[in-house]
Short mmCIF file of C-alpha atoms and ligand atoms in Angstrom, two decimals:
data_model
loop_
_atom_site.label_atom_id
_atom_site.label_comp_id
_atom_site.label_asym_id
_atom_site.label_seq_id
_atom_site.Cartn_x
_atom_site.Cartn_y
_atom_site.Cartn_z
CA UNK Z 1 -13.30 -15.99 -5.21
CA UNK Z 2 -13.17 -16.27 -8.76
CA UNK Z 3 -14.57 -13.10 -9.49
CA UNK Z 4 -12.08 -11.50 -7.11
CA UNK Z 5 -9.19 -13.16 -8.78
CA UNK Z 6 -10.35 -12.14 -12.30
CA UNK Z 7 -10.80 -8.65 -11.89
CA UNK Z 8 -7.56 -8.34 -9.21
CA UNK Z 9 -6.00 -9.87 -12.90
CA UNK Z 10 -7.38 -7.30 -15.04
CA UNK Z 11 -7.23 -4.25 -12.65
CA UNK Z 12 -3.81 -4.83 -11.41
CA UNK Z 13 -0.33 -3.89 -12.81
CA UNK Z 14 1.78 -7.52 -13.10
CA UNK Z 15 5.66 -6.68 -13.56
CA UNK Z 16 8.73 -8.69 -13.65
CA UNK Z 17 12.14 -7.18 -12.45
CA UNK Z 18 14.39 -6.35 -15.01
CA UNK Z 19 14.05 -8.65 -18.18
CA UNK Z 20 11.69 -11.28 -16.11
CA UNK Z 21 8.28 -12.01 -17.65
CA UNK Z 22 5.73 -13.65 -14.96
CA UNK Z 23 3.95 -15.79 -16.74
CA UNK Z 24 0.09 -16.58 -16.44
CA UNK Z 25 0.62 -19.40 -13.67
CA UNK Z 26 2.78 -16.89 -11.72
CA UNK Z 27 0.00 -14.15 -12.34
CA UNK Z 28 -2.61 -16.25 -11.15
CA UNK Z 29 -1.05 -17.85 -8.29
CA UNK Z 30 -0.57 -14.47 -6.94
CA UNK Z 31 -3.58 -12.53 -7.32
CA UNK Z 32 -5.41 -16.09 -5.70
CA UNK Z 33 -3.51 -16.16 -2.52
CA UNK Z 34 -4.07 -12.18 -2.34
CA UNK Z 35 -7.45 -12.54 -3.21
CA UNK Z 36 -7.99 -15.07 -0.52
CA UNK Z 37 -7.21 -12.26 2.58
CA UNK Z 38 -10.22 -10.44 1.23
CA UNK Z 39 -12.54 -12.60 0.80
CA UNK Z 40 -15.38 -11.53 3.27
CA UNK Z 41 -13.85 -7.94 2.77
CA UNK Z 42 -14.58 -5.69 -0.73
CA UNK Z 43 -12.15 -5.24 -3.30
CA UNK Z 44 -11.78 -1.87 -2.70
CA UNK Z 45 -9.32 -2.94 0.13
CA UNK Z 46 -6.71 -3.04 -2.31
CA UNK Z 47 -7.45 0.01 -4.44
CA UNK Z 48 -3.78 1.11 -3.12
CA UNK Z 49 -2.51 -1.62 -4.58
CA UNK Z 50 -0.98 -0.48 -7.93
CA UNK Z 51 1.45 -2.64 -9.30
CA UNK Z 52 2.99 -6.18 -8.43
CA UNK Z 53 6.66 -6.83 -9.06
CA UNK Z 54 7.61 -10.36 -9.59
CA UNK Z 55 11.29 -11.50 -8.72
CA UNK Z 56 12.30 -14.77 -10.32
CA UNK Z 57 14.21 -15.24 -6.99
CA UNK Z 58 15.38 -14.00 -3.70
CA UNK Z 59 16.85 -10.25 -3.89
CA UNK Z 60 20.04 -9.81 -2.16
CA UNK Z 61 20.09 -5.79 -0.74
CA UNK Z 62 23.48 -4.53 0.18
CA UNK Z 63 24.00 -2.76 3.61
CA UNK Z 64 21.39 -1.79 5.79
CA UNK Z 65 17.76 -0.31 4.90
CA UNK Z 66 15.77 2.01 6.23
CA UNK Z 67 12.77 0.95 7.93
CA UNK Z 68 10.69 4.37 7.99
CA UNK Z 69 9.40 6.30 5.64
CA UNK Z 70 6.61 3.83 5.06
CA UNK Z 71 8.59 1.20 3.84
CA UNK Z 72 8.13 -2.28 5.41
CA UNK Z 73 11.14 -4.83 4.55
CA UNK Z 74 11.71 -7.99 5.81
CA UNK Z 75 14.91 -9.65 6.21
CA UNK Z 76 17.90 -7.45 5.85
CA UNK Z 77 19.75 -9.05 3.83
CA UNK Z 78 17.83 -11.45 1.26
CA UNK Z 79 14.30 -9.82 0.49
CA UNK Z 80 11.27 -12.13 -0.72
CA UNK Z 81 8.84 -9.67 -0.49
CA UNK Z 82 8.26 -5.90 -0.20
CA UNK Z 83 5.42 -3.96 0.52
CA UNK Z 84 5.81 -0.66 -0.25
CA UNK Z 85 3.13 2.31 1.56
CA UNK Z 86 1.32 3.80 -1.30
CA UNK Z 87 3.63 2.13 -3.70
CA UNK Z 88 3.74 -1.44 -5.15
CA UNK Z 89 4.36 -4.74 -3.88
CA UNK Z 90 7.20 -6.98 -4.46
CA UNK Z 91 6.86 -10.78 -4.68
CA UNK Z 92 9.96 -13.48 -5.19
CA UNK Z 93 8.49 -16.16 -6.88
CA UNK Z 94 10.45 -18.96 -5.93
CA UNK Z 95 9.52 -18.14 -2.67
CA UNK Z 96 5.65 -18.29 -3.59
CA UNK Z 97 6.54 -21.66 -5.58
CA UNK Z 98 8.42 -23.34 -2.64
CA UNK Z 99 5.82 -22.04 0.28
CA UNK Z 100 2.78 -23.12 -1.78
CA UNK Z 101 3.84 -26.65 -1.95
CA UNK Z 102 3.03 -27.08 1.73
CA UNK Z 103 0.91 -24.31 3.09
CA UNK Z 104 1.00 -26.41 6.03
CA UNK Z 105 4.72 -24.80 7.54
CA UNK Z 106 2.47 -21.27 8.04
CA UNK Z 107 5.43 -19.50 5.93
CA UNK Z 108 3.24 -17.85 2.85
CA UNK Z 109 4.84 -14.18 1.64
CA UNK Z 110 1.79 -13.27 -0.31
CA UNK Z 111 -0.51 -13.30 2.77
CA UNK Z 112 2.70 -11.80 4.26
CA UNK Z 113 3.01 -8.83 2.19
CA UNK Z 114 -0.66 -8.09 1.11
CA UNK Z 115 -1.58 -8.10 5.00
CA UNK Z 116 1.18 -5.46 5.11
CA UNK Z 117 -1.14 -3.64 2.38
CA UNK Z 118 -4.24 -3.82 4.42
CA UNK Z 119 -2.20 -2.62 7.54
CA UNK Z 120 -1.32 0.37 5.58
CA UNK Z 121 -4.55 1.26 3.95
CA UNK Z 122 -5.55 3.35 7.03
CA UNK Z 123 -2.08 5.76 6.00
CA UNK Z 124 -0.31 3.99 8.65
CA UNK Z 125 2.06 1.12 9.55
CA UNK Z 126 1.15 0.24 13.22
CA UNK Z 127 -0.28 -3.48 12.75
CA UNK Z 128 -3.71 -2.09 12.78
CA UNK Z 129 -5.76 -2.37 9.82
CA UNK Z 130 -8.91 -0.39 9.09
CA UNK Z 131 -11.88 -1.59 11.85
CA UNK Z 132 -14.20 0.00 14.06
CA UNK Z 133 -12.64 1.70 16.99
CA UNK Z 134 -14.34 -0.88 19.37
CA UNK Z 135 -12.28 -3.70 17.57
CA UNK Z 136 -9.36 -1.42 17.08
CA UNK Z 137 -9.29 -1.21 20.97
CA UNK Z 138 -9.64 -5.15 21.31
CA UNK Z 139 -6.92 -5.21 19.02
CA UNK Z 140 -4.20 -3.83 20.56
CA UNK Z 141 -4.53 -4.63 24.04
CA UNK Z 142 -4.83 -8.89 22.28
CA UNK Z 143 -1.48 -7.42 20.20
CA UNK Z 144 0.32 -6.21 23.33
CA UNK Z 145 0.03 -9.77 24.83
CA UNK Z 146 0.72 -11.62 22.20
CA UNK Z 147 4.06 -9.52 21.17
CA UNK Z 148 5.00 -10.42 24.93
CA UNK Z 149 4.43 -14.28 24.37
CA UNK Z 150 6.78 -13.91 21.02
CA UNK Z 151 9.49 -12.03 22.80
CA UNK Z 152 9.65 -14.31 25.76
CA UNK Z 153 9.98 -17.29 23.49
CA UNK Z 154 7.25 -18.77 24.57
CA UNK Z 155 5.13 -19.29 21.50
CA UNK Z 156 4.20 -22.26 19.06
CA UNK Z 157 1.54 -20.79 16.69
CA UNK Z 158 3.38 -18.14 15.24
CA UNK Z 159 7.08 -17.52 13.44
CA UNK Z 160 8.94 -15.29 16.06
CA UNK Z 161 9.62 -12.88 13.11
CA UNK Z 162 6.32 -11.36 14.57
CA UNK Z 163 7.56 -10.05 16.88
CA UNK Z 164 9.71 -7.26 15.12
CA UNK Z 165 6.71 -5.17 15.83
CA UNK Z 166 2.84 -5.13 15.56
CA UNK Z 167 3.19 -4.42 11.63
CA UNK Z 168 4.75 -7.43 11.63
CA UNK Z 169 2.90 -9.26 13.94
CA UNK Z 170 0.05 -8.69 11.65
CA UNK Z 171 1.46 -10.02 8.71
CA UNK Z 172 2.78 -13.06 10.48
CA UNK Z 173 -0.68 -13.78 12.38
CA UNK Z 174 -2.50 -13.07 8.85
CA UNK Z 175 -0.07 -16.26 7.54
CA UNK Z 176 -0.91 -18.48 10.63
CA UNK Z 177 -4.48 -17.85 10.40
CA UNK Z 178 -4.88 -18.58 6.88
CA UNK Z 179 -2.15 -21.73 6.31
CA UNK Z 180 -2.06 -22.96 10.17
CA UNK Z 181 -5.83 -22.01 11.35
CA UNK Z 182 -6.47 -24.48 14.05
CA UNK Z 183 -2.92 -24.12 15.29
CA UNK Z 184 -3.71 -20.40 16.07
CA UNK Z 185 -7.20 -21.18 17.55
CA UNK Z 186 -5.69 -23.15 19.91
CA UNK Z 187 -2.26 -21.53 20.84
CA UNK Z 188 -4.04 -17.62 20.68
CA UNK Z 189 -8.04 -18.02 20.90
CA UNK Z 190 -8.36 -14.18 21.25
CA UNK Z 191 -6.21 -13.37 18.45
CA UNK Z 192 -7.73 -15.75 16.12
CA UNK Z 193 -11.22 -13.84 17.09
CA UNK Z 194 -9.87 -10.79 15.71
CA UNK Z 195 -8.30 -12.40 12.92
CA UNK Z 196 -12.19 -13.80 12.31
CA UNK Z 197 -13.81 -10.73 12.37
CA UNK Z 198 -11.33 -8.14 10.44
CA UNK Z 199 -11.16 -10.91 7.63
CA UNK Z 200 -14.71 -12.05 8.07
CA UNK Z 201 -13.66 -15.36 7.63
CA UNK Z 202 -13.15 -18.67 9.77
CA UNK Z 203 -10.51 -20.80 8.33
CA UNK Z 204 -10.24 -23.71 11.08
CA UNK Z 205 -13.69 -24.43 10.73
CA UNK Z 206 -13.66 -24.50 6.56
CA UNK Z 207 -11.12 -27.35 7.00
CA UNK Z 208 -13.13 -29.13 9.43
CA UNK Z 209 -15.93 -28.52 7.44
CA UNK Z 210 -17.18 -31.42 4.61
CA UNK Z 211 -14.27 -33.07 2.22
ZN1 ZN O 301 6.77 -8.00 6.95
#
């Protein structure tokens, strides 16, 4: 993890919007939490990440945005993250500063926006990230069900944002699996299964685990 986090550091491109300067806490808060999603993957799952904006706070967008053209947004008015296909990705950090104080609430808009990323890898936004066309399959007949839950309203392990559509239905499982683990397992067994093996990782059994 702490190699990760180092060289995500060095290799990526840390910004602040206009005169903003992220400082090293913000820097580092950031690139952990990213680094976290991969893990049990390589780091070459975010060689399309280039650059990461920092916002000091929420971005306010006037009128309506376009949701093609490879650009994922999420709330239409007040923006605390962006990711961008090919392009950078934008992170509010009061949003990151509030969120991390209790991980707990399953709210977290750098798993958020860097699961968008590893959607997008593949070249496309569908809520499928890069897997073996045997999991691929699993995948979205598991998505399809779950996005029926969601819309129904009859869900408690995951933030009914998700179901916008299976992009975001990724981003907002990839938050629940990693801040509210054994919620998911419970609530969506088969999803979390998935989750496991894309991320290679099992995060309701490290917080069972010792200490
Ligand atoms: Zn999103």
């Amino acid at each position: 993890m702490e190699d990760l986090i180092r060289i995500f550091l060095a290799d990526k491109n840390f910004e602040g919007t206009r005169d903003f300067e992220p400082t090293s806490d913000m820097r580092l808060m950031i690139a952990a939490q990213a680094c976290l999603l991969i893990l049990g993957l390589d780091y070459a799952y975010y060689d399309d990440v280039g650059s990461i904006i920092i916002s000091p706070t929420i971005i306010r967008q006037r009128g309506s945005r376009q949701l093609d053209g490879g650009i994922v947004s999420d709330d239409p008015i007040a923006l605390a993250g962006q990711a961008v296909l090919h392009g950078p990705v934008l992170i509010v950090w009061d949003t990151v500063a509030n969120e991390s104080r209790d991980p707990r609430r399953g709210h977290n808009v750098v798993f958020h926006e860097f699961a968008h990323k590893l959607d997008m890898r593949d070249g496309t936004v569908d809520g499928i990230p890069p897997m073996s066309a045997e999991l691929a399959g699993r995948w979205a007949s598991v998505i399809r069900s779950v996005l029926a839950r969601l819309r129904s309203g009859d869900h408690d392990g995951l933030r009914s944002y998700g179901a916008t559509n299976p992009a975001e239905l990724l981003a907002v499982a990839t938050e629940a699996f990693f801040e509210t683990p054994d919620r998911l397992q419970t609530s969506e067994p088969e999803l979390y299964v998935l989750l496991s093996k894309f991320y290679q990782q099992d995060p309701a059994a490290r917080r069972l685990g010792p200490g």
